Coordinates of C-alpha atoms in Angstrom, one line a residue:
M1 CA -5.0 7.9 -31.2
E2 CA -4.4 5.3 -28.6
N3 CA -2.3 6.0 -25.5
N4 CA -0.1 3.0 -24.6
L5 CA 1.9 4.7 -21.9
I6 CA 2.6 2.6 -18.8
I7 CA 2.5 4.3 -15.4
G8 CA 5.7 3.9 -13.6
K9 CA 7.6 2.9 -16.7
D10 CA 6.9 5.6 -19.4
Y11 CA 6.5 8.2 -16.8
I12 CA 6.9 8.4 -13.0
G13 CA 4.0 6.8 -11.1
T14 CA 2.5 8.4 -8.1
S15 CA 0.9 6.2 -5.5
A16 CA -0.7 6.5 -2.0
G17 CA -0.4 3.8 0.6
A18 CA -1.9 3.1 4.0
V19 CA -0.4 1.5 7.1
I20 CA -3.6 0.6 8.8
L21 CA -3.9 -0.3 12.5
N22 CA -7.0 -1.9 14.0
D23 CA -8.4 -1.8 17.6
Q24 CA -6.4 -5.0 18.5
G25 CA -3.1 -3.4 17.6
K26 CA -2.6 -5.3 14.4
Y27 CA -1.8 -4.0 10.9
F28 CA -3.6 -4.8 7.7
L29 CA -1.5 -6.3 4.9
A30 CA -2.2 -7.8 1.5
K31 CA -0.2 -10.4 -0.5
R32 CA 0.4 -9.4 -4.1
N33 CA -0.9 -11.9 -6.7
S34 CA 0.4 -12.7 -10.1
G35 CA -1.6 -9.9 -11.7
A36 CA 0.3 -7.2 -9.7
R37 CA 2.8 -5.2 -11.8
D38 CA 5.7 -6.2 -9.5
D39 CA 6.7 -7.8 -6.2
Q40 CA 4.3 -10.7 -6.9
G41 CA 3.9 -13.1 -3.9
K42 CA 5.1 -10.4 -1.4
W43 CA 3.2 -8.9 1.4
E44 CA 2.5 -5.1 1.5
F45 CA 0.9 -2.3 3.3
P46 CA -1.6 -1.7 0.5
G47 CA -1.9 1.3 -1.8
G48 CA -2.6 2.3 -5.3
P49 CA -2.0 4.9 -8.0
V50 CA -3.2 8.5 -7.5
G51 CA -5.7 9.4 -10.2
F52 CA -5.9 12.8 -12.0
Y53 CA -7.8 15.4 -9.9
Q54 CA -7.5 13.3 -6.8
T55 CA -5.4 14.1 -3.7
R56 CA -3.1 11.5 -2.3
E57 CA -5.3 11.3 0.8
E58 CA -8.4 10.7 -1.3
A59 CA -6.6 8.0 -3.3
A60 CA -5.5 6.2 -0.1
I61 CA -9.0 6.2 1.4
K62 CA -10.7 5.3 -1.9
D63 CA -8.3 2.5 -2.8
M64 CA -8.7 0.8 0.7
F65 CA -12.5 0.8 0.2
D66 CA -12.5 -0.2 -3.4
R67 CA -9.9 -2.9 -3.1
Y68 CA -10.6 -4.3 0.3
G69 CA -14.0 -2.9 1.5
I70 CA -12.5 -1.2 4.5
K71 CA -12.9 2.3 5.8
I72 CA -9.9 4.2 7.2
E73 CA -9.1 7.5 8.9
I74 CA -5.8 9.1 8.0
I75 CA -3.9 10.0 11.2
D76 CA -0.5 11.2 9.9
L77 CA 2.0 11.0 7.2
L78 CA 4.5 8.1 7.5
G79 CA 6.7 9.2 4.6
V80 CA 7.3 9.9 1.0
Y81 CA 9.4 7.3 -0.8
D82 CA 11.2 6.9 -4.2
V83 CA 10.8 3.4 -5.3
I84 CA 13.2 2.9 -8.2
D85 CA 14.1 -0.4 -9.9
Q86 CA 16.4 0.4 -12.8
K87 CA 16.6 -3.3 -13.8
Q88 CA 12.9 -3.4 -14.3
Q89 CA 12.8 0.2 -15.5
D90 CA 10.2 1.1 -12.9
H91 CA 10.0 4.4 -10.9
W92 CA 7.3 5.4 -8.4
I93 CA 6.9 8.1 -5.8
S94 CA 4.9 6.7 -3.0
T95 CA 3.2 8.7 -0.2
T96 CA 2.3 6.4 2.8
Y97 CA 0.0 7.4 5.6
L98 CA -0.5 6.1 9.1
C99 CA -4.2 5.2 9.4
R100 CA -6.8 3.7 11.7
W101 CA -9.3 1.1 10.5
T102 CA -12.8 2.6 11.1
G103 CA -15.1 0.0 9.6
G104 CA -15.9 -2.7 7.0
E105 CA -14.9 -6.3 6.9
P106 CA -11.8 -6.9 4.8
E107 CA -12.3 -8.7 1.6
I108 CA -10.4 -9.1 -1.7
N109 CA -12.1 -7.3 -4.5
F110 CA -9.4 -7.7 -7.1
L111 CA -8.3 -11.4 -7.1
D112 CA -5.8 -10.9 -9.9
K113 CA -3.9 -8.3 -7.8
C114 CA -4.2 -9.8 -4.3
S115 CA -4.2 -13.4 -3.1
E116 CA -4.4 -13.0 0.7
I117 CA -5.1 -10.4 3.3
G118 CA -4.7 -10.4 7.1
W119 CA -4.0 -8.5 10.3
F120 CA -0.6 -8.9 11.8
N121 CA 1.4 -7.6 14.7
L122 CA 4.8 -6.0 14.2
D123 CA 6.7 -9.2 15.1
E124 CA 4.7 -11.2 12.5
I125 CA 5.2 -8.6 9.8
Q126 CA 9.0 -8.7 10.2
K127 CA 8.9 -12.4 9.4
L128 CA 7.0 -12.0 6.1
D129 CA 8.4 -11.7 2.6
L130 CA 7.7 -8.0 2.1
S131 CA 7.5 -5.7 -1.0
R132 CA 10.1 -3.1 -1.6
I133 CA 7.9 -0.2 -0.5
T134 CA 6.7 -2.1 2.6
I135 CA 10.3 -2.7 3.7
L136 CA 10.8 1.1 3.6
N137 CA 7.5 1.7 5.3
L138 CA 8.3 -0.8 8.1
K139 CA 11.6 0.9 8.8
D140 CA 9.9 4.2 9.4
L141 CA 7.1 2.7 11.3
L142 CA 9.5 0.9 13.7
K143 CA 11.3 4.3 14.2
N144 CA 8.2 6.2 15.2
K145 CA 5.4 3.8 16.1
S146 CA 3.1 6.8 16.7
L147 CA -0.1 4.8 16.4
D148 CA 0.6 2.4 19.3

């Protein structure tokens, strides 16, 4: 029997995201491409779904390496967010961590999901067209800025 359930639509999706700061005081963002499930064309602090038998921390670390070839260290929890879009019938619970970049040259490993990547300061980030979850992350980041 085939399972056609869609994460975030047929059941609540759980994701882990990373707000990553480098040694130059810039944050890593990725621009969602046409293959992304939503918020196409918008910039985000990257993340991905949490797999079965995987902690949220493990998911964040693994996704950053698998998707972008970068290594991170989790410093602290930024927040846990309900990302609900009733119009699109989409519901995710996202845990986002404050992280430090520890190695690896950023690259795009899933071109269908991501079209651009880059390092940005907070002023630059505030001028970008951001995804729903990244808007929530940025509000909390600006409140506490604990990595600066």
